[in-house]
Amino acid sequence: MKHPLIAPSLLAADFGNLQRDVEMVNASEADWHHIDVMDGVFVPNISYGMPVVKAIQKYATKPLDVHLMIVDPDRYIETFAKLGAATLTVHYEACTHLHRTIQAIKAHGMKAGVALNPHTNVNLLEDTIQDIDMVLIMSVNPGFGGQTFIENTFNKIKALKELILRNKAKTLIEIDGGVTNKNAKDLVEAGADVLVAGSFVFKSQDPVRTISELKG
Ligand code: DX5
Ligand code: ZN
């Protein structure tokens, strides 16, 4: 079985020891740092903003995988490019002109990701998939860490994989929410390329080892 890319979500880190937790990810087998930005409007929670992302960037040695859960993300594309985001993911539900947003992200030198809420059908990406570097399938409703994984995610992964192959696209599939050692292997078998894990990593006794286990 192929090994997924692992992106620990710093939302579950100890913010009083953020440098320590970023350095833990640096020293682990993780591939990316997953950074959740929430505005309290698109989702019912506010996480952290640019000054904190800047602090993370200062210590991070791996690519920054930035997940924007905000309305009108076009306003901040340049800002996140300057903050060093490698991938910038916006929500399908937050973009009136998704194609334009994807082009703008790429024009700023970043990979373009599109996130889908649990209720959003993957086939809505039929006309944009060739332009999208990564699709993030939300396997919980966005806004909080530590929620229960939604099983229908497996059907979505399979449908998305078919869509990608049908269009001869190279899009990666990232799964975000409720990922644990109980579902990681099945997610990869279904077609997932990248696994985000917050609580399962940071609340574990030995996060470095937990990351290694998820990597498989
Ligand atoms: C939720 C965020 C996730 C979150 C995942 O809105 O997008 O990245 O941190 O946390 P866990 O792994 O605890 O479900
Ligand atoms: Zn996320």
PDB file of C-alpha atoms and ligand atoms in Angstrom:
ATOM      1  CA  MET A   1       0.000   0.000   0.000  1.00  0.00           C
ATOM      2  CA  LYS A   2       1.218   3.487  -0.763  1.00  0.00           C
ATOM      3  CA  HIS A   3       2.102   5.807   2.103  1.00  0.00           C
ATOM      4  CA  PRO A   4      -0.045   8.918   2.468  1.00  0.00           C
ATOM      5  CA  LEU A   5       1.322  12.379   3.063  1.00  0.00           C
ATOM      6  CA  ILE A   6       0.631  13.353   6.680  1.00  0.00           C
ATOM      7  CA  ALA A   7      -0.359  16.898   7.630  1.00  0.00           C
ATOM      8  CA  PRO A   8      -0.760  17.361  11.402  1.00  0.00           C
ATOM      9  CA  SER A   9      -3.290  20.106  12.152  1.00  0.00           C
ATOM     10  CA  LEU A  10      -1.793  22.712  14.465  1.00  0.00           C
ATOM     11  CA  LEU A  11      -5.315  23.633  15.582  1.00  0.00           C
ATOM     12  CA  ALA A  12      -4.871  20.888  18.170  1.00  0.00           C
ATOM     13  CA  ALA A  13      -1.404  22.089  19.262  1.00  0.00           C
ATOM     14  CA  ASP A  14      -0.745  23.694  22.633  1.00  0.00           C
ATOM     15  CA  PHE A  15      -0.769  27.387  21.665  1.00  0.00           C
ATOM     16  CA  GLY A  16       1.227  28.194  24.776  1.00  0.00           C
ATOM     17  CA  ASN A  17       3.978  26.006  23.374  1.00  0.00           C
ATOM     18  CA  LEU A  18       3.507  26.568  19.660  1.00  0.00           C
ATOM     19  CA  GLN A  19       7.216  26.627  18.822  1.00  0.00           C
ATOM     20  CA  ARG A  20       7.713  23.318  20.618  1.00  0.00           C
ATOM     21  CA  ASP A  21       4.796  21.722  18.771  1.00  0.00           C
ATOM     22  CA  VAL A  22       5.897  23.032  15.357  1.00  0.00           C
ATOM     23  CA  GLU A  23       9.368  21.636  16.055  1.00  0.00           C
ATOM     24  CA  MET A  24       7.829  18.287  16.990  1.00  0.00           C
ATOM     25  CA  VAL A  25       6.240  18.193  13.523  1.00  0.00           C
ATOM     26  CA  ASN A  26       9.597  19.191  11.985  1.00  0.00           C
ATOM     27  CA  ALA A  27      11.286  16.256  13.698  1.00  0.00           C
ATOM     28  CA  SER A  28       8.576  13.745  12.763  1.00  0.00           C
ATOM     29  CA  GLU A  29       7.758  11.862   9.566  1.00  0.00           C
ATOM     30  CA  ALA A  30       5.020  14.395   8.809  1.00  0.00           C
ATOM     31  CA  ASP A  31       5.090  15.940   5.337  1.00  0.00           C
ATOM     32  CA  TRP A  32       3.248  19.246   5.808  1.00  0.00           C
ATOM     33  CA  HIS A  33       2.070  21.596   8.543  1.00  0.00           C
ATOM     34  CA  HIS A  34      -1.742  21.957   8.284  1.00  0.00           C
ATOM     35  CA  ILE A  35      -2.882  25.447   9.278  1.00  0.00           C
ATOM     36  CA  ASP A  36      -6.605  26.119   9.878  1.00  0.00           C
ATOM     37  CA  VAL A  37      -7.692  29.735   9.546  1.00  0.00           C
ATOM     38  CA  MET A  38     -11.308  30.402  10.651  1.00  0.00           C
ATOM     39  CA  ASP A  39     -13.124  33.718  10.599  1.00  0.00           C
ATOM     40  CA  GLY A  40     -16.164  33.139  12.814  1.00  0.00           C
ATOM     41  CA  VAL A  41     -18.417  33.840   9.807  1.00  0.00           C
ATOM     42  CA  PHE A  42     -17.925  30.967   7.371  1.00  0.00           C
ATOM     43  CA  VAL A  43     -17.623  28.659  10.380  1.00  0.00           C
ATOM     44  CA  PRO A  44     -18.856  29.183  13.963  1.00  0.00           C
ATOM     45  CA  ASN A  45     -15.358  29.469  15.405  1.00  0.00           C
ATOM     46  CA  ILE A  46     -12.327  31.780  15.214  1.00  0.00           C
ATOM     47  CA  SER A  47      -8.950  30.039  15.279  1.00  0.00           C
ATOM     48  CA  TYR A  48      -5.989  32.323  14.600  1.00  0.00           C
ATOM     49  CA  GLY A  49      -4.873  34.821  12.006  1.00  0.00           C
ATOM     50  CA  MET A  50      -1.819  36.191  10.241  1.00  0.00           C
ATOM     51  CA  PRO A  51       0.489  36.985  13.195  1.00  0.00           C
ATOM     52  CA  VAL A  52       0.172  33.401  14.418  1.00  0.00           C
ATOM     53  CA  VAL A  53       0.707  31.977  10.922  1.00  0.00           C
ATOM     54  CA  LYS A  54       3.826  34.139  10.738  1.00  0.00           C
ATOM     55  CA  ALA A  55       5.072  32.672  14.025  1.00  0.00           C
ATOM     56  CA  ILE A  56       4.432  29.139  12.752  1.00  0.00           C
ATOM     57  CA  GLN A  57       6.245  29.930   9.508  1.00  0.00           C
ATOM     58  CA  LYS A  58       9.269  31.151  11.456  1.00  0.00           C
ATOM     59  CA  TYR A  59       9.876  27.694  12.952  1.00  0.00           C
ATOM     60  CA  ALA A  60       8.322  25.366  10.369  1.00  0.00           C
ATOM     61  CA  THR A  61      10.697  23.458   8.108  1.00  0.00           C
ATOM     62  CA  LYS A  62       8.024  21.695   6.031  1.00  0.00           C
ATOM     63  CA  PRO A  63       5.536  23.092   3.489  1.00  0.00           C
ATOM     64  CA  LEU A  64       2.636  25.084   4.932  1.00  0.00           C
ATOM     65  CA  ASP A  65      -0.751  23.625   3.973  1.00  0.00           C
ATOM     66  CA  VAL A  66      -3.128  26.508   4.681  1.00  0.00           C
ATOM     67  CA  HIS A  67      -6.863  25.755   4.927  1.00  0.00           C
ATOM     68  CA  LEU A  68      -8.963  28.906   4.804  1.00  0.00           C
ATOM     69  CA  MET A  69     -12.403  28.580   6.391  1.00  0.00           C
ATOM     70  CA  ILE A  70     -13.308  32.180   5.658  1.00  0.00           C
ATOM     71  CA  VAL A  71     -15.754  34.083   3.468  1.00  0.00           C
ATOM     72  CA  ASP A  72     -14.411  35.912   0.414  1.00  0.00           C
ATOM     73  CA  PRO A  73     -10.923  34.348   0.547  1.00  0.00           C
ATOM     74  CA  ASP A  74      -9.814  36.291  -2.569  1.00  0.00           C
ATOM     75  CA  ARG A  75      -9.066  39.240  -0.283  1.00  0.00           C
ATOM     76  CA  TYR A  76      -6.194  37.371   1.395  1.00  0.00           C
ATOM     77  CA  ILE A  77      -4.515  35.378  -1.397  1.00  0.00           C
ATOM     78  CA  GLU A  78      -1.562  37.761  -1.625  1.00  0.00           C
ATOM     79  CA  THR A  79      -1.239  37.889   2.165  1.00  0.00           C
ATOM     80  CA  PHE A  80      -0.940  34.123   2.482  1.00  0.00           C
ATOM     81  CA  ALA A  81       1.507  33.952  -0.414  1.00  0.00           C
ATOM     82  CA  LYS A  82       3.714  36.410   1.494  1.00  0.00           C
ATOM     83  CA  LEU A  83       3.305  34.320   4.656  1.00  0.00           C
ATOM     84  CA  GLY A  84       4.865  31.401   2.794  1.00  0.00           C
ATOM     85  CA  ALA A  85       1.882  29.119   2.118  1.00  0.00           C
ATOM     86  CA  ALA A  86       2.808  26.278  -0.237  1.00  0.00           C
ATOM     87  CA  THR A  87      -0.794  25.219  -0.772  1.00  0.00           C
ATOM     88  CA  LEU A  88      -3.741  27.541  -0.251  1.00  0.00           C
ATOM     89  CA  THR A  89      -7.097  25.808   0.091  1.00  0.00           C
ATOM     90  CA  VAL A  90     -10.365  27.726  -0.177  1.00  0.00           C
ATOM     91  CA  HIS A  91     -13.888  26.424   0.342  1.00  0.00           C
ATOM     92  CA  TYR A  92     -16.074  25.712  -2.681  1.00  0.00           C
ATOM     93  CA  GLU A  93     -18.999  27.120  -0.674  1.00  0.00           C
ATOM     94  CA  ALA A  94     -17.179  30.426  -0.048  1.00  0.00           C
ATOM     95  CA  CYS A  95     -16.269  31.207  -3.682  1.00  0.00           C
ATOM     96  CA  THR A  96     -18.667  32.801  -6.154  1.00  0.00           C
ATOM     97  CA  HIS A  97     -16.005  32.720  -8.894  1.00  0.00           C
ATOM     98  CA  LEU A  98     -14.072  29.607  -8.006  1.00  0.00           C
ATOM     99  CA  HIS A  99     -12.223  29.375 -11.320  1.00  0.00           C
ATOM    100  CA  ARG A 100     -10.937  32.928 -10.902  1.00  0.00           C
ATOM    101  CA  THR A 101      -9.878  32.227  -7.318  1.00  0.00           C
ATOM    102  CA  ILE A 102      -7.934  29.114  -8.362  1.00  0.00           C
ATOM    103  CA  GLN A 103      -6.123  31.062 -11.070  1.00  0.00           C
ATOM    104  CA  ALA A 104      -5.262  33.842  -8.605  1.00  0.00           C
ATOM    105  CA  ILE A 105      -3.796  31.373  -6.084  1.00  0.00           C
ATOM    106  CA  LYS A 106      -1.581  29.852  -8.792  1.00  0.00           C
ATOM    107  CA  ALA A 107      -0.580  33.268 -10.111  1.00  0.00           C
ATOM    108  CA  HIS A 108       0.804  33.941  -6.627  1.00  0.00           C
ATOM    109  CA  GLY A 109       3.014  30.858  -6.849  1.00  0.00           C
ATOM    110  CA  MET A 110       1.001  28.541  -4.602  1.00  0.00           C
ATOM    111  CA  LYS A 111      -0.734  25.221  -5.218  1.00  0.00           C
ATOM    112  CA  ALA A 112      -4.500  25.648  -5.352  1.00  0.00           C
ATOM    113  CA  GLY A 113      -6.730  23.551  -3.089  1.00  0.00           C
ATOM    114  CA  VAL A 114     -10.522  23.423  -2.977  1.00  0.00           C
ATOM    115  CA  ALA A 115     -12.322  22.169   0.140  1.00  0.00           C
ATOM    116  CA  LEU A 116     -15.762  20.565   0.104  1.00  0.00           C
ATOM    117  CA  ASN A 117     -18.119  20.558   3.077  1.00  0.00           C
ATOM    118  CA  PRO A 118     -19.768  17.213   3.902  1.00  0.00           C
ATOM    119  CA  HIS A 119     -22.942  18.231   2.024  1.00  0.00           C
ATOM    120  CA  THR A 120     -21.146  19.349  -1.171  1.00  0.00           C
ATOM    121  CA  ASN A 121     -21.129  16.821  -4.013  1.00  0.00           C
ATOM    122  CA  VAL A 122     -17.756  16.088  -5.604  1.00  0.00           C
ATOM    123  CA  ASN A 123     -19.246  16.223  -9.119  1.00  0.00           C
ATOM    124  CA  LEU A 124     -19.561  20.007  -8.774  1.00  0.00           C
ATOM    125  CA  LEU A 125     -15.822  20.025  -9.571  1.00  0.00           C
ATOM    126  CA  GLU A 126     -16.273  18.362 -12.988  1.00  0.00           C
ATOM    127  CA  ASP A 127     -15.476  21.621 -14.827  1.00  0.00           C
ATOM    128  CA  THR A 128     -12.553  22.750 -12.671  1.00  0.00           C
ATOM    129  CA  ILE A 129     -10.777  19.559 -11.651  1.00  0.00           C
ATOM    130  CA  GLN A 130      -7.964  19.924 -14.202  1.00  0.00           C
ATOM    131  CA  ASP A 131      -7.034  23.268 -12.633  1.00  0.00           C
ATOM    132  CA  ILE A 132      -7.158  22.081  -9.021  1.00  0.00           C
ATOM    133  CA  ASP A 133      -3.953  20.772  -7.397  1.00  0.00           C
ATOM    134  CA  MET A 134      -5.736  19.299  -4.383  1.00  0.00           C
ATOM    135  CA  VAL A 135      -9.296  18.659  -3.216  1.00  0.00           C
ATOM    136  CA  LEU A 136      -9.804  18.671   0.543  1.00  0.00           C
ATOM    137  CA  ILE A 137     -12.787  16.536   1.518  1.00  0.00           C
ATOM    138  CA  MET A 138     -14.119  17.613   4.908  1.00  0.00           C
ATOM    139  CA  SER A 139     -14.876  14.461   6.873  1.00  0.00           C
ATOM    140  CA  VAL A 140     -16.458  16.521   9.686  1.00  0.00           C
ATOM    141  CA  ASN A 141     -18.301  19.835   9.507  1.00  0.00           C
ATOM    142  CA  PRO A 142     -15.591  22.510   9.514  1.00  0.00           C
ATOM    143  CA  GLY A 143     -15.014  24.682  12.549  1.00  0.00           C
ATOM    144  CA  PHE A 144     -13.707  22.451  15.303  1.00  0.00           C
ATOM    145  CA  GLY A 145     -11.189  19.726  15.966  1.00  0.00           C
ATOM    146  CA  GLY A 146     -12.037  16.521  17.786  1.00  0.00           C
ATOM    147  CA  GLN A 147     -15.289  15.668  15.979  1.00  0.00           C
ATOM    148  CA  THR A 148     -16.507  12.272  14.811  1.00  0.00           C
ATOM    149  CA  PHE A 149     -15.582  11.116  11.320  1.00  0.00           C
ATOM    150  CA  ILE A 150     -18.478  11.029   8.804  1.00  0.00           C
ATOM    151  CA  GLU A 151     -18.545   7.593   7.124  1.00  0.00           C
ATOM    152  CA  ASN A 152     -20.022   8.871   3.834  1.00  0.00           C
ATOM    153  CA  THR A 153     -16.542  10.314   3.217  1.00  0.00           C
ATOM    154  CA  PHE A 154     -15.522   6.950   1.756  1.00  0.00           C
ATOM    155  CA  ASN A 155     -18.171   7.250  -0.990  1.00  0.00           C
ATOM    156  CA  LYS A 156     -16.975  10.767  -1.742  1.00  0.00           C
ATOM    157  CA  ILE A 157     -13.341   9.704  -2.045  1.00  0.00           C
ATOM    158  CA  LYS A 158     -14.240   6.975  -4.522  1.00  0.00           C
ATOM    159  CA  ALA A 159     -16.435   9.300  -6.594  1.00  0.00           C
ATOM    160  CA  LEU A 160     -13.746  11.987  -6.605  1.00  0.00           C
ATOM    161  CA  LYS A 161     -11.044   9.510  -7.599  1.00  0.00           C
ATOM    162  CA  GLU A 162     -13.182   8.453 -10.571  1.00  0.00           C
ATOM    163  CA  LEU A 163     -13.734  12.079 -11.529  1.00  0.00           C
ATOM    164  CA  ILE A 164      -9.981  12.773 -11.381  1.00  0.00           C
ATOM    165  CA  LEU A 165      -9.092   9.727 -13.487  1.00  0.00           C
ATOM    166  CA  ARG A 166     -11.893  10.410 -15.980  1.00  0.00           C
ATOM    167  CA  ASN A 167     -10.513  13.910 -16.545  1.00  0.00           C
ATOM    168  CA  LYS A 168      -6.877  12.762 -16.579  1.00  0.00           C
ATOM    169  CA  ALA A 169      -6.127  15.234 -13.782  1.00  0.00           C
ATOM    170  CA  LYS A 170      -3.280  14.992 -11.263  1.00  0.00           C
ATOM    171  CA  THR A 171      -5.278  16.336  -8.325  1.00  0.00           C
ATOM    172  CA  LEU A 172      -4.410  15.101  -4.822  1.00  0.00           C
ATOM    173  CA  ILE A 173      -7.171  14.062  -2.408  1.00  0.00           C
ATOM    174  CA  GLU A 174      -6.791  15.312   1.180  1.00  0.00           C
ATOM    175  CA  ILE A 175      -9.036  14.161   4.043  1.00  0.00           C
ATOM    176  CA  ASP A 176      -9.611  16.460   6.995  1.00  0.00           C
ATOM    177  CA  GLY A 177     -11.478  15.700  10.212  1.00  0.00           C
ATOM    178  CA  GLY A 178     -11.709  12.745  12.576  1.00  0.00           C
ATOM    179  CA  VAL A 179      -8.735  10.910  11.070  1.00  0.00           C
ATOM    180  CA  THR A 180      -7.302   8.214  13.390  1.00  0.00           C
ATOM    181  CA  ASN A 181      -5.399   4.939  13.132  1.00  0.00           C
ATOM    182  CA  LYS A 182      -8.829   3.272  12.853  1.00  0.00           C
ATOM    183  CA  ASN A 183      -9.679   4.788   9.459  1.00  0.00           C
ATOM    184  CA  ALA A 184      -6.305   5.910   8.011  1.00  0.00           C
ATOM    185  CA  LYS A 185      -5.537   2.707   6.116  1.00  0.00           C
ATOM    186  CA  ASP A 186      -9.055   2.447   4.639  1.00  0.00           C
ATOM    187  CA  LEU A 187      -8.913   6.094   3.576  1.00  0.00           C
ATOM    188  CA  VAL A 188      -5.685   5.505   1.675  1.00  0.00           C
ATOM    189  CA  GLU A 189      -7.101   2.357   0.085  1.00  0.00           C
ATOM    190  CA  ALA A 190     -10.167   4.335  -1.020  1.00  0.00           C
ATOM    191  CA  GLY A 191      -7.898   6.868  -2.772  1.00  0.00           C
ATOM    192  CA  ALA A 192      -6.754   9.464  -0.231  1.00  0.00           C
ATOM    193  CA  ASP A 193      -3.293  10.962  -0.827  1.00  0.00           C
ATOM    194  CA  VAL A 194      -3.028  13.290   2.175  1.00  0.00           C
ATOM    195  CA  LEU A 195      -4.339  12.787   5.721  1.00  0.00           C
ATOM    196  CA  VAL A 196      -4.846  15.703   8.112  1.00  0.00           C
ATOM    197  CA  ALA A 197      -4.924  14.765  11.793  1.00  0.00           C
ATOM    198  CA  GLY A 198      -5.273  17.149  14.722  1.00  0.00           C
ATOM    199  CA  SER A 199      -6.520  15.692  17.988  1.00  0.00           C
ATOM    200  CA  PHE A 200      -5.367  12.177  17.222  1.00  0.00           C
ATOM    201  CA  VAL A 201      -1.769  13.399  16.903  1.00  0.00           C
ATOM    202  CA  PHE A 202      -1.537  16.134  19.522  1.00  0.00           C
ATOM    203  CA  LYS A 203      -3.583  14.429  22.255  1.00  0.00           C
ATOM    204  CA  SER A 204      -1.591  11.216  21.963  1.00  0.00           C
ATOM    205  CA  GLN A 205       1.141  10.194  24.403  1.00  0.00           C
ATOM    206  CA  ASP A 206       3.825  10.193  21.722  1.00  0.00           C
ATOM    207  CA  PRO A 207       2.860  12.451  18.776  1.00  0.00           C
ATOM    208  CA  VAL A 208       5.997  11.628  16.741  1.00  0.00           C
ATOM    209  CA  ARG A 209       5.167   7.956  16.960  1.00  0.00           C
ATOM    210  CA  THR A 210       1.487   8.558  16.188  1.00  0.00           C
ATOM    211  CA  ILE A 211       2.487  10.430  13.016  1.00  0.00           C
ATOM    212  CA  SER A 212       4.715   7.533  12.056  1.00  0.00           C
ATOM    213  CA  GLU A 213       1.822   5.096  12.574  1.00  0.00           C
ATOM    214  CA  LEU A 214      -0.495   7.171  10.386  1.00  0.00           C
ATOM    215  CA  LYS A 215       2.163   7.258   7.682  1.00  0.00           C
ATOM    216  CA  GLY A 216       2.075   3.437   7.683  1.00  0.00           C
TER     217      GLY A 216
HETATM  218  C1  DX5 B   1     -11.683  21.412  11.166  1.00  0.00           C
HETATM  219  C2  DX5 B   1     -10.291  21.595  10.640  1.00  0.00           C
HETATM  220  C3  DX5 B   1      -9.426  20.412  10.830  1.00  0.00           C
HETATM  221  C4  DX5 B   1      -9.233  20.021  12.273  1.00  0.00           C
HETATM  222  C5  DX5 B   1      -9.110  18.527  12.310  1.00  0.00           C
HETATM  223  O1  DX5 B   1     -12.492  22.442  10.743  1.00  0.00           O
HETATM  224  O2  DX5 B   1     -10.301  21.878   9.256  1.00  0.00           O
HETATM  225  O3  DX5 B   1      -8.169  20.571  10.192  1.00  0.00           O
HETATM  226  O4  DX5 B   1      -8.124  20.604  12.872  1.00  0.00           O
HETATM  227  O5  DX5 B   1      -9.065  18.127  13.621  1.00  0.00           O
HETATM  228  P1  DX5 B   1      -9.283  16.639  14.075  1.00  0.00           P
HETATM  229  O6  DX5 B   1      -8.227  15.809  13.430  1.00  0.00           O
HETATM  230  O7  DX5 B   1      -9.176  16.704  15.561  1.00  0.00           O
HETATM  231  O8  DX5 B   1     -10.677  16.220  13.608  1.00  0.00           O
HETATM  232 ZN    ZN B   2      -8.279  21.814   8.144  1.00  0.00          ZN
END
